[in-house]
Amino acid sequence: VLLSVVMVACSSFFTSAVESKDTEAQTKEENGSDISIDCGEAALGTIGQKLSYAFTVEKEGLYNIEITYKPLDGTDLNPEIAVQIDGEYPTPGLENTKLFRWFANATNEWSKDGAGNEFSPEQVEVQDWYTQTLFDEDGIETEPYRVALTEGEHRIEIEALQESVLIREIVLAVP
């Protein structure tokens, strides 16, 4: 069993080819081991835009990356992001990973054609906040991505690759 105590000091900034904007991030220690970075409702609104947060790890260990997000209106494509820690991709797959959109039936009624065939209702996107542990969506690796963090200062950077998304929280969670 890996136990670690983490103290987090955090600052953030947006970067893009067009603008740079400072923002404050609140952090908290959660259950004595997870690192939680409160991003407010930071927007990754354009392709190539980045969010960057500094944090401190008190004791080294393995962590899953969980992101609480809300896809913004756009196409039906899933938002795609790249995640770097300390300027590197800490595990294969984080150079391009998806945050999923969720859909539901517009109504509970199924339509029928003249031959009696049923058709499913129209699908509409459910606009809500979701928390996703980052994983290999191709299914080659069945466990969530795990990142090895050493004791000390680190920086996590998230870059928008496809579609716009709001980021509320990033949690580096002990598996």
mmCIF file with all atom_site columns, C-alpha atoms in Angstrom:
data_model
loop_
_atom_site.group_PDB
_atom_site.id
_atom_site.type_symbol
_atom_site.label_atom_id
_atom_site.label_alt_id
_atom_site.label_comp_id
_atom_site.label_asym_id
_atom_site.label_entity_id
_atom_site.label_seq_id
_atom_site.pdbx_PDB_ins_code
_atom_site.Cartn_x
_atom_site.Cartn_y
_atom_site.Cartn_z
_atom_site.occupancy
_atom_site.B_iso_or_equiv
_atom_site.pdbx_formal_charge
_atom_site.auth_seq_id
_atom_site.auth_comp_id
_atom_site.auth_asym_id
_atom_site.auth_atom_id
_atom_site.pdbx_PDB_model_num
ATOM 1   C CA . VAL A 1 1   ? 0.000   0.000  0.000   1.00 0.00 ? 1   VAL A CA 1
ATOM 2   C CA . LEU A 1 2   ? 1.415   3.344  -1.049  1.00 0.00 ? 2   LEU A CA 1
ATOM 3   C CA . LEU A 1 3   ? 0.617   6.211  1.277   1.00 0.00 ? 3   LEU A CA 1
ATOM 4   C CA . SER A 1 4   ? 1.772   9.700  0.615   1.00 0.00 ? 4   SER A CA 1
ATOM 5   C CA . VAL A 1 5   ? 1.082   13.096 2.061   1.00 0.00 ? 5   VAL A CA 1
ATOM 6   C CA . VAL A 1 6   ? 0.891   15.847 -0.499  1.00 0.00 ? 6   VAL A CA 1
ATOM 7   C CA . MET A 1 7   ? 1.002   19.591 0.009   1.00 0.00 ? 7   MET A CA 1
ATOM 8   C CA . VAL A 1 8   ? 0.062   21.595 -3.054  1.00 0.00 ? 8   VAL A CA 1
ATOM 9   C CA . ALA A 1 9   ? 0.979   25.150 -3.987  1.00 0.00 ? 9   ALA A CA 1
ATOM 10  C CA . CYS A 1 10  ? -0.536  26.106 -7.274  1.00 0.00 ? 10  CYS A CA 1
ATOM 11  C CA . SER A 1 11  ? -0.480  28.870 -9.847  1.00 0.00 ? 11  SER A CA 1
ATOM 12  C CA . SER A 1 12  ? -1.796  28.744 -13.369 1.00 0.00 ? 12  SER A CA 1
ATOM 13  C CA . PHE A 1 13  ? -1.684  30.577 -16.654 1.00 0.00 ? 13  PHE A CA 1
ATOM 14  C CA . PHE A 1 14  ? -3.261  30.372 -20.089 1.00 0.00 ? 14  PHE A CA 1
ATOM 15  C CA . THR A 1 15  ? -1.078  30.407 -23.166 1.00 0.00 ? 15  THR A CA 1
ATOM 16  C CA . SER A 1 16  ? -2.010  30.618 -26.794 1.00 0.00 ? 16  SER A CA 1
ATOM 17  C CA . ALA A 1 17  ? -0.732  32.258 -29.927 1.00 0.00 ? 17  ALA A CA 1
ATOM 18  C CA . VAL A 1 18  ? -3.263  35.043 -29.408 1.00 0.00 ? 18  VAL A CA 1
ATOM 19  C CA . GLU A 1 19  ? -3.498  35.723 -25.676 1.00 0.00 ? 19  GLU A CA 1
ATOM 20  C CA . SER A 1 20  ? -1.897  35.095 -22.328 1.00 0.00 ? 20  SER A CA 1
ATOM 21  C CA . LYS A 1 21  ? -3.940  35.472 -19.152 1.00 0.00 ? 21  LYS A CA 1
ATOM 22  C CA . ASP A 1 22  ? -3.032  34.866 -15.503 1.00 0.00 ? 22  ASP A CA 1
ATOM 23  C CA . THR A 1 23  ? -5.496  33.127 -13.213 1.00 0.00 ? 23  THR A CA 1
ATOM 24  C CA . GLU A 1 24  ? -5.415  31.845 -9.658  1.00 0.00 ? 24  GLU A CA 1
ATOM 25  C CA . ALA A 1 25  ? -5.988  28.187 -8.862  1.00 0.00 ? 25  ALA A CA 1
ATOM 26  C CA . GLN A 1 26  ? -7.042  26.919 -5.465  1.00 0.00 ? 26  GLN A CA 1
ATOM 27  C CA . THR A 1 27  ? -5.648  23.622 -4.263  1.00 0.00 ? 27  THR A CA 1
ATOM 28  C CA . LYS A 1 28  ? -6.546  21.252 -1.472  1.00 0.00 ? 28  LYS A CA 1
ATOM 29  C CA . GLU A 1 29  ? -5.201  18.100 0.039   1.00 0.00 ? 29  GLU A CA 1
ATOM 30  C CA . GLU A 1 30  ? -7.769  15.354 -0.322  1.00 0.00 ? 30  GLU A CA 1
ATOM 31  C CA . ASN A 1 31  ? -7.780  12.188 1.828   1.00 0.00 ? 31  ASN A CA 1
ATOM 32  C CA . GLY A 1 32  ? -4.127  12.746 2.740   1.00 0.00 ? 32  GLY A CA 1
ATOM 33  C CA . SER A 1 33  ? -2.730  11.482 -0.553  1.00 0.00 ? 33  SER A CA 1
ATOM 34  C CA . ASP A 1 34  ? -4.521  12.799 -3.645  1.00 0.00 ? 34  ASP A CA 1
ATOM 35  C CA . ILE A 1 35  ? -3.477  16.112 -5.212  1.00 0.00 ? 35  ILE A CA 1
ATOM 36  C CA . SER A 1 36  ? -6.470  18.246 -6.143  1.00 0.00 ? 36  SER A CA 1
ATOM 37  C CA . ILE A 1 37  ? -6.075  21.355 -8.314  1.00 0.00 ? 37  ILE A CA 1
ATOM 38  C CA . ASP A 1 38  ? -9.160  23.612 -8.373  1.00 0.00 ? 38  ASP A CA 1
ATOM 39  C CA . CYS A 1 39  ? -9.178  25.297 -11.773 1.00 0.00 ? 39  CYS A CA 1
ATOM 40  C CA . GLY A 1 40  ? -12.347 27.337 -11.255 1.00 0.00 ? 40  GLY A CA 1
ATOM 41  C CA . GLU A 1 41  ? -13.886 27.019 -14.707 1.00 0.00 ? 41  GLU A CA 1
ATOM 42  C CA . ALA A 1 42  ? -10.810 27.498 -16.883 1.00 0.00 ? 42  ALA A CA 1
ATOM 43  C CA . ALA A 1 43  ? -11.558 27.422 -20.607 1.00 0.00 ? 43  ALA A CA 1
ATOM 44  C CA . LEU A 1 44  ? -9.579  25.694 -23.304 1.00 0.00 ? 44  LEU A CA 1
ATOM 45  C CA . GLY A 1 45  ? -11.400 27.557 -26.051 1.00 0.00 ? 45  GLY A CA 1
ATOM 46  C CA . THR A 1 46  ? -9.073  27.349 -29.032 1.00 0.00 ? 46  THR A CA 1
ATOM 47  C CA . ILE A 1 47  ? -6.866  24.651 -30.516 1.00 0.00 ? 47  ILE A CA 1
ATOM 48  C CA . GLY A 1 48  ? -3.355  24.986 -29.112 1.00 0.00 ? 48  GLY A CA 1
ATOM 49  C CA . GLN A 1 49  ? -4.436  26.895 -26.010 1.00 0.00 ? 49  GLN A CA 1
ATOM 50  C CA . LYS A 1 50  ? -2.836  25.607 -22.788 1.00 0.00 ? 50  LYS A CA 1
ATOM 51  C CA . LEU A 1 51  ? -3.513  25.548 -19.059 1.00 0.00 ? 51  LEU A CA 1
ATOM 52  C CA . SER A 1 52  ? -0.541  25.114 -16.750 1.00 0.00 ? 52  SER A CA 1
ATOM 53  C CA . TYR A 1 53  ? -0.502  24.484 -12.986 1.00 0.00 ? 53  TYR A CA 1
ATOM 54  C CA . ALA A 1 54  ? 2.390   24.123 -10.542 1.00 0.00 ? 54  ALA A CA 1
ATOM 55  C CA . PHE A 1 55  ? 2.105   21.718 -7.598  1.00 0.00 ? 55  PHE A CA 1
ATOM 56  C CA . THR A 1 56  ? 4.302   20.145 -4.930  1.00 0.00 ? 56  THR A CA 1
ATOM 57  C CA . VAL A 1 57  ? 4.518   16.445 -4.120  1.00 0.00 ? 57  VAL A CA 1
ATOM 58  C CA . GLU A 1 58  ? 5.622   15.648 -0.549  1.00 0.00 ? 58  GLU A CA 1
ATOM 59  C CA . LYS A 1 59  ? 6.341   11.959 -1.218  1.00 0.00 ? 59  LYS A CA 1
ATOM 60  C CA . GLU A 1 60  ? 6.896   10.179 -4.539  1.00 0.00 ? 60  GLU A CA 1
ATOM 61  C CA . GLY A 1 61  ? 4.392   7.673  -5.875  1.00 0.00 ? 61  GLY A CA 1
ATOM 62  C CA . LEU A 1 62  ? 2.114   6.620  -8.740  1.00 0.00 ? 62  LEU A CA 1
ATOM 63  C CA . TYR A 1 63  ? -0.945  8.730  -9.600  1.00 0.00 ? 63  TYR A CA 1
ATOM 64  C CA . ASN A 1 64  ? -3.939  8.512  -11.938 1.00 0.00 ? 64  ASN A CA 1
ATOM 65  C CA . ILE A 1 65  ? -5.027  11.732 -13.642 1.00 0.00 ? 65  ILE A CA 1
ATOM 66  C CA . GLU A 1 66  ? -8.699  12.655 -13.192 1.00 0.00 ? 66  GLU A CA 1
ATOM 67  C CA . ILE A 1 67  ? -10.182 15.689 -14.926 1.00 0.00 ? 67  ILE A CA 1
ATOM 68  C CA . THR A 1 68  ? -13.555 17.295 -14.189 1.00 0.00 ? 68  THR A CA 1
ATOM 69  C CA . TYR A 1 69  ? -14.692 18.995 -17.394 1.00 0.00 ? 69  TYR A CA 1
ATOM 70  C CA . LYS A 1 70  ? -17.628 20.274 -19.414 1.00 0.00 ? 70  LYS A CA 1
ATOM 71  C CA . PRO A 1 71  ? -17.522 20.151 -23.230 1.00 0.00 ? 71  PRO A CA 1
ATOM 72  C CA . LEU A 1 72  ? -18.583 23.437 -24.829 1.00 0.00 ? 72  LEU A CA 1
ATOM 73  C CA . ASP A 1 73  ? -20.970 23.655 -27.759 1.00 0.00 ? 73  ASP A CA 1
ATOM 74  C CA . GLY A 1 74  ? -19.296 22.729 -30.989 1.00 0.00 ? 74  GLY A CA 1
ATOM 75  C CA . THR A 1 75  ? -19.527 19.668 -33.149 1.00 0.00 ? 75  THR A CA 1
ATOM 76  C CA . ASP A 1 76  ? -20.349 16.176 -31.934 1.00 0.00 ? 76  ASP A CA 1
ATOM 77  C CA . LEU A 1 77  ? -16.609 15.412 -31.758 1.00 0.00 ? 77  LEU A CA 1
ATOM 78  C CA . ASN A 1 78  ? -15.076 14.569 -28.405 1.00 0.00 ? 78  ASN A CA 1
ATOM 79  C CA . PRO A 1 79  ? -12.660 17.144 -27.008 1.00 0.00 ? 79  PRO A CA 1
ATOM 80  C CA . GLU A 1 80  ? -9.058  15.942 -27.277 1.00 0.00 ? 80  GLU A CA 1
ATOM 81  C CA . ILE A 1 81  ? -6.243  17.113 -25.029 1.00 0.00 ? 81  ILE A CA 1
ATOM 82  C CA . ALA A 1 82  ? -2.526  16.554 -24.520 1.00 0.00 ? 82  ALA A CA 1
ATOM 83  C CA . VAL A 1 83  ? -1.174  16.273 -20.965 1.00 0.00 ? 83  VAL A CA 1
ATOM 84  C CA . GLN A 1 84  ? 2.435   16.955 -20.037 1.00 0.00 ? 84  GLN A CA 1
ATOM 85  C CA . ILE A 1 85  ? 4.110   16.926 -16.653 1.00 0.00 ? 85  ILE A CA 1
ATOM 86  C CA . ASP A 1 86  ? 7.343   18.875 -16.328 1.00 0.00 ? 86  ASP A CA 1
ATOM 87  C CA . GLY A 1 87  ? 7.435   19.423 -20.095 1.00 0.00 ? 87  GLY A CA 1
ATOM 88  C CA . GLU A 1 88  ? 7.198   15.729 -21.040 1.00 0.00 ? 88  GLU A CA 1
ATOM 89  C CA . TYR A 1 89  ? 4.499   13.192 -21.762 1.00 0.00 ? 89  TYR A CA 1
ATOM 90  C CA . PRO A 1 90  ? 4.841   10.945 -18.697 1.00 0.00 ? 90  PRO A CA 1
ATOM 91  C CA . THR A 1 91  ? 3.258   7.915  -20.367 1.00 0.00 ? 91  THR A CA 1
ATOM 92  C CA . PRO A 1 92  ? 2.385   6.973  -23.972 1.00 0.00 ? 92  PRO A CA 1
ATOM 93  C CA . GLY A 1 93  ? -1.132  8.068  -24.886 1.00 0.00 ? 93  GLY A CA 1
ATOM 94  C CA . LEU A 1 94  ? -1.158  11.377 -23.028 1.00 0.00 ? 94  LEU A CA 1
ATOM 95  C CA . GLU A 1 95  ? -0.015  13.195 -26.165 1.00 0.00 ? 95  GLU A CA 1
ATOM 96  C CA . ASN A 1 96  ? -3.597  12.769 -27.440 1.00 0.00 ? 96  ASN A CA 1
ATOM 97  C CA . THR A 1 97  ? -6.417  11.634 -25.174 1.00 0.00 ? 97  THR A CA 1
ATOM 98  C CA . LYS A 1 98  ? -10.180 12.127 -25.398 1.00 0.00 ? 98  LYS A CA 1
ATOM 99  C CA . LEU A 1 99  ? -12.654 13.659 -22.966 1.00 0.00 ? 99  LEU A CA 1
ATOM 100 C CA . PHE A 1 100 ? -16.025 12.203 -23.851 1.00 0.00 ? 100 PHE A CA 1
ATOM 101 C CA . ARG A 1 101 ? -19.321 13.928 -24.676 1.00 0.00 ? 101 ARG A CA 1
ATOM 102 C CA . TRP A 1 102 ? -22.492 12.279 -23.344 1.00 0.00 ? 102 TRP A CA 1
ATOM 103 C CA . PHE A 1 103 ? -25.812 12.021 -25.174 1.00 0.00 ? 103 PHE A CA 1
ATOM 104 C CA . ALA A 1 104 ? -29.363 11.050 -24.231 1.00 0.00 ? 104 ALA A CA 1
ATOM 105 C CA . ASN A 1 105 ? -32.673 10.491 -25.997 1.00 0.00 ? 105 ASN A CA 1
ATOM 106 C CA . ALA A 1 106 ? -34.502 13.757 -26.778 1.00 0.00 ? 106 ALA A CA 1
ATOM 107 C CA . THR A 1 107 ? -37.779 12.000 -25.935 1.00 0.00 ? 107 THR A CA 1
ATOM 108 C CA . ASN A 1 108 ? -38.850 8.613  -24.628 1.00 0.00 ? 108 ASN A CA 1
ATOM 109 C CA . GLU A 1 109 ? -40.975 7.935  -27.694 1.00 0.00 ? 109 GLU A CA 1
ATOM 110 C CA . TRP A 1 110 ? -39.794 5.721  -30.544 1.00 0.00 ? 110 TRP A CA 1
ATOM 111 C CA . SER A 1 111 ? -41.099 6.531  -34.012 1.00 0.00 ? 111 SER A CA 1
ATOM 112 C CA . LYS A 1 112 ? -42.350 3.920  -36.480 1.00 0.00 ? 112 LYS A CA 1
ATOM 113 C CA . ASP A 1 113 ? -42.353 3.813  -40.232 1.00 0.00 ? 113 ASP A CA 1
ATOM 114 C CA . GLY A 1 114 ? -45.163 2.436  -42.411 1.00 0.00 ? 114 GLY A CA 1
ATOM 115 C CA . ALA A 1 115 ? -43.837 -1.140 -42.067 1.00 0.00 ? 115 ALA A CA 1
ATOM 116 C CA . GLY A 1 116 ? -43.819 -0.928 -38.253 1.00 0.00 ? 116 GLY A CA 1
ATOM 117 C CA . ASN A 1 117 ? -40.046 -0.600 -37.880 1.00 0.00 ? 117 ASN A CA 1
ATOM 118 C CA . GLU A 1 118 ? -39.061 1.370  -34.793 1.00 0.00 ? 118 GLU A CA 1
ATOM 119 C CA . PHE A 1 119 ? -36.496 4.175  -34.862 1.00 0.00 ? 119 PHE A CA 1
ATOM 120 C CA . SER A 1 120 ? -34.683 5.466  -31.834 1.00 0.00 ? 120 SER A CA 1
ATOM 121 C CA . PRO A 1 121 ? -35.332 9.027  -30.675 1.00 0.00 ? 121 PRO A CA 1
ATOM 122 C CA . GLU A 1 122 ? -33.045 11.876 -31.668 1.00 0.00 ? 122 GLU A CA 1
ATOM 123 C CA . GLN A 1 123 ? -29.911 12.098 -29.537 1.00 0.00 ? 123 GLN A CA 1
ATOM 124 C CA . VAL A 1 124 ? -29.092 15.361 -27.758 1.00 0.00 ? 124 VAL A CA 1
ATOM 125 C CA . GLU A 1 125 ? -25.939 16.232 -25.871 1.00 0.00 ? 125 GLU A CA 1
ATOM 126 C CA . VAL A 1 126 ? -26.249 16.348 -22.089 1.00 0.00 ? 126 VAL A CA 1
ATOM 127 C CA . GLN A 1 127 ? -24.557 19.604 -21.027 1.00 0.00 ? 127 GLN A CA 1
ATOM 128 C CA . ASP A 1 128 ? -23.100 18.808 -17.613 1.00 0.00 ? 128 ASP A CA 1
ATOM 129 C CA . TRP A 1 129 ? -19.854 18.410 -15.670 1.00 0.00 ? 129 TRP A CA 1
ATOM 130 C CA . TYR A 1 130 ? -18.126 15.033 -15.909 1.00 0.00 ? 130 TYR A CA 1
ATOM 131 C CA . THR A 1 131 ? -15.142 13.522 -14.127 1.00 0.00 ? 131 THR A CA 1
ATOM 132 C CA . GLN A 1 132 ? -12.997 11.179 -16.185 1.00 0.00 ? 132 GLN A CA 1
ATOM 133 C CA . THR A 1 133 ? -9.904  9.231  -15.183 1.00 0.00 ? 133 THR A CA 1
ATOM 134 C CA . LEU A 1 134 ? -7.618  9.379  -18.228 1.00 0.00 ? 134 LEU A CA 1
ATOM 135 C CA . PHE A 1 135 ? -7.161  6.002  -19.917 1.00 0.00 ? 135 PHE A CA 1
ATOM 136 C CA . ASP A 1 136 ? -6.296  4.338  -23.216 1.00 0.00 ? 136 ASP A CA 1
ATOM 137 C CA . GLU A 1 137 ? -9.554  4.650  -25.176 1.00 0.00 ? 137 GLU A CA 1
ATOM 138 C CA . ASP A 1 138 ? -8.261  2.086  -27.707 1.00 0.00 ? 138 ASP A CA 1
ATOM 139 C CA . GLY A 1 139 ? -8.362  -0.553 -24.968 1.00 0.00 ? 139 GLY A CA 1
ATOM 140 C CA . ILE A 1 140 ? -4.781  -1.741 -25.433 1.00 0.00 ? 140 ILE A CA 1
ATOM 141 C CA . GLU A 1 141 ? -4.068  -0.857 -21.796 1.00 0.00 ? 141 GLU A CA 1
ATOM 142 C CA . THR A 1 142 ? -6.943  -1.753 -19.493 1.00 0.00 ? 142 THR A CA 1
ATOM 143 C CA . GLU A 1 143 ? -5.807  0.247  -16.449 1.00 0.00 ? 143 GLU A CA 1
ATOM 144 C CA . PRO A 1 144 ? -5.969  4.052  -16.267 1.00 0.00 ? 144 PRO A CA 1
ATOM 145 C CA . TYR A 1 145 ? -2.793  5.931  -17.112 1.00 0.00 ? 145 TYR A CA 1
ATOM 146 C CA . ARG A 1 146 ? -0.445  6.023  -14.115 1.00 0.00 ? 146 ARG A CA 1
ATOM 147 C CA . VAL A 1 147 ? 2.109   8.766  -13.691 1.00 0.00 ? 147 VAL A CA 1
ATOM 148 C CA . ALA A 1 148 ? 5.187   8.407  -11.465 1.00 0.00 ? 148 ALA A CA 1
ATOM 149 C CA . LEU A 1 149 ? 5.827   11.618 -9.530  1.00 0.00 ? 149 LEU A CA 1
ATOM 150 C CA . THR A 1 150 ? 8.914   12.319 -7.476  1.00 0.00 ? 150 THR A CA 1
ATOM 151 C CA . GLU A 1 151 ? 8.996   14.419 -4.333  1.00 0.00 ? 151 GLU A CA 1
ATOM 152 C CA . GLY A 1 152 ? 9.199   18.137 -5.078  1.00 0.00 ? 152 GLY A CA 1
ATOM 153 C CA . GLU A 1 153 ? 7.890   20.785 -7.460  1.00 0.00 ? 153 GLU A CA 1
ATOM 154 C CA . HIS A 1 154 ? 6.119   19.790 -10.686 1.00 0.00 ? 154 HIS A CA 1
ATOM 155 C CA . ARG A 1 155 ? 4.036   21.426 -13.411 1.00 0.00 ? 155 ARG A CA 1
ATOM 156 C CA . ILE A 1 156 ? 1.100   19.898 -15.287 1.00 0.00 ? 156 ILE A CA 1
ATOM 157 C CA . GLU A 1 157 ? 0.111   21.368 -18.652 1.00 0.00 ? 157 GLU A CA 1
ATOM 158 C CA . ILE A 1 158 ? -3.050  20.598 -20.613 1.00 0.00 ? 158 ILE A CA 1
ATOM 159 C CA . GLU A 1 159 ? -3.302  21.600 -24.283 1.00 0.00 ? 159 GLU A CA 1
ATOM 160 C CA . ALA A 1 160 ? -6.487  21.701 -26.389 1.00 0.00 ? 160 ALA A CA 1
ATOM 161 C CA . LEU A 1 161 ? -6.137  19.570 -29.534 1.00 0.00 ? 161 LEU A CA 1
ATOM 162 C CA . GLN A 1 162 ? -9.790  19.346 -30.668 1.00 0.00 ? 162 GLN A CA 1
ATOM 163 C CA . GLU A 1 163 ? -12.976 21.099 -29.535 1.00 0.00 ? 163 GLU A CA 1
ATOM 164 C CA . SER A 1 164 ? -13.460 23.523 -26.630 1.00 0.00 ? 164 SER A CA 1
ATOM 165 C CA . VAL A 1 165 ? -13.825 22.455 -23.020 1.00 0.00 ? 165 VAL A CA 1
ATOM 166 C CA . LEU A 1 166 ? -14.062 23.947 -19.525 1.00 0.00 ? 166 LEU A CA 1
ATOM 167 C CA . ILE A 1 167 ? -11.794 22.398 -16.876 1.00 0.00 ? 167 ILE A CA 1
ATOM 168 C CA . ARG A 1 168 ? -12.992 22.621 -13.255 1.00 0.00 ? 168 ARG A CA 1
ATOM 169 C CA . GLU A 1 169 ? -10.562 20.325 -11.439 1.00 0.00 ? 169 GLU A CA 1
ATOM 170 C CA . ILE A 1 170 ? -7.528  18.144 -11.991 1.00 0.00 ? 170 ILE A CA 1
ATOM 171 C CA . VAL A 1 171 ? -6.908  15.390 -9.451  1.00 0.00 ? 171 VAL A CA 1
ATOM 172 C CA . LEU A 1 172 ? -3.723  13.350 -9.308  1.00 0.00 ? 172 LEU A CA 1
ATOM 173 C CA . ALA A 1 173 ? -5.155  10.382 -7.415  1.00 0.00 ? 173 ALA A CA 1
ATOM 174 C CA . VAL A 1 174 ? -3.361  7.516  -5.741  1.00 0.00 ? 174 VAL A CA 1
ATOM 175 C CA . PRO A 1 175 ? -4.699  4.358  -7.459  1.00 0.00 ? 175 PRO A CA 1
#
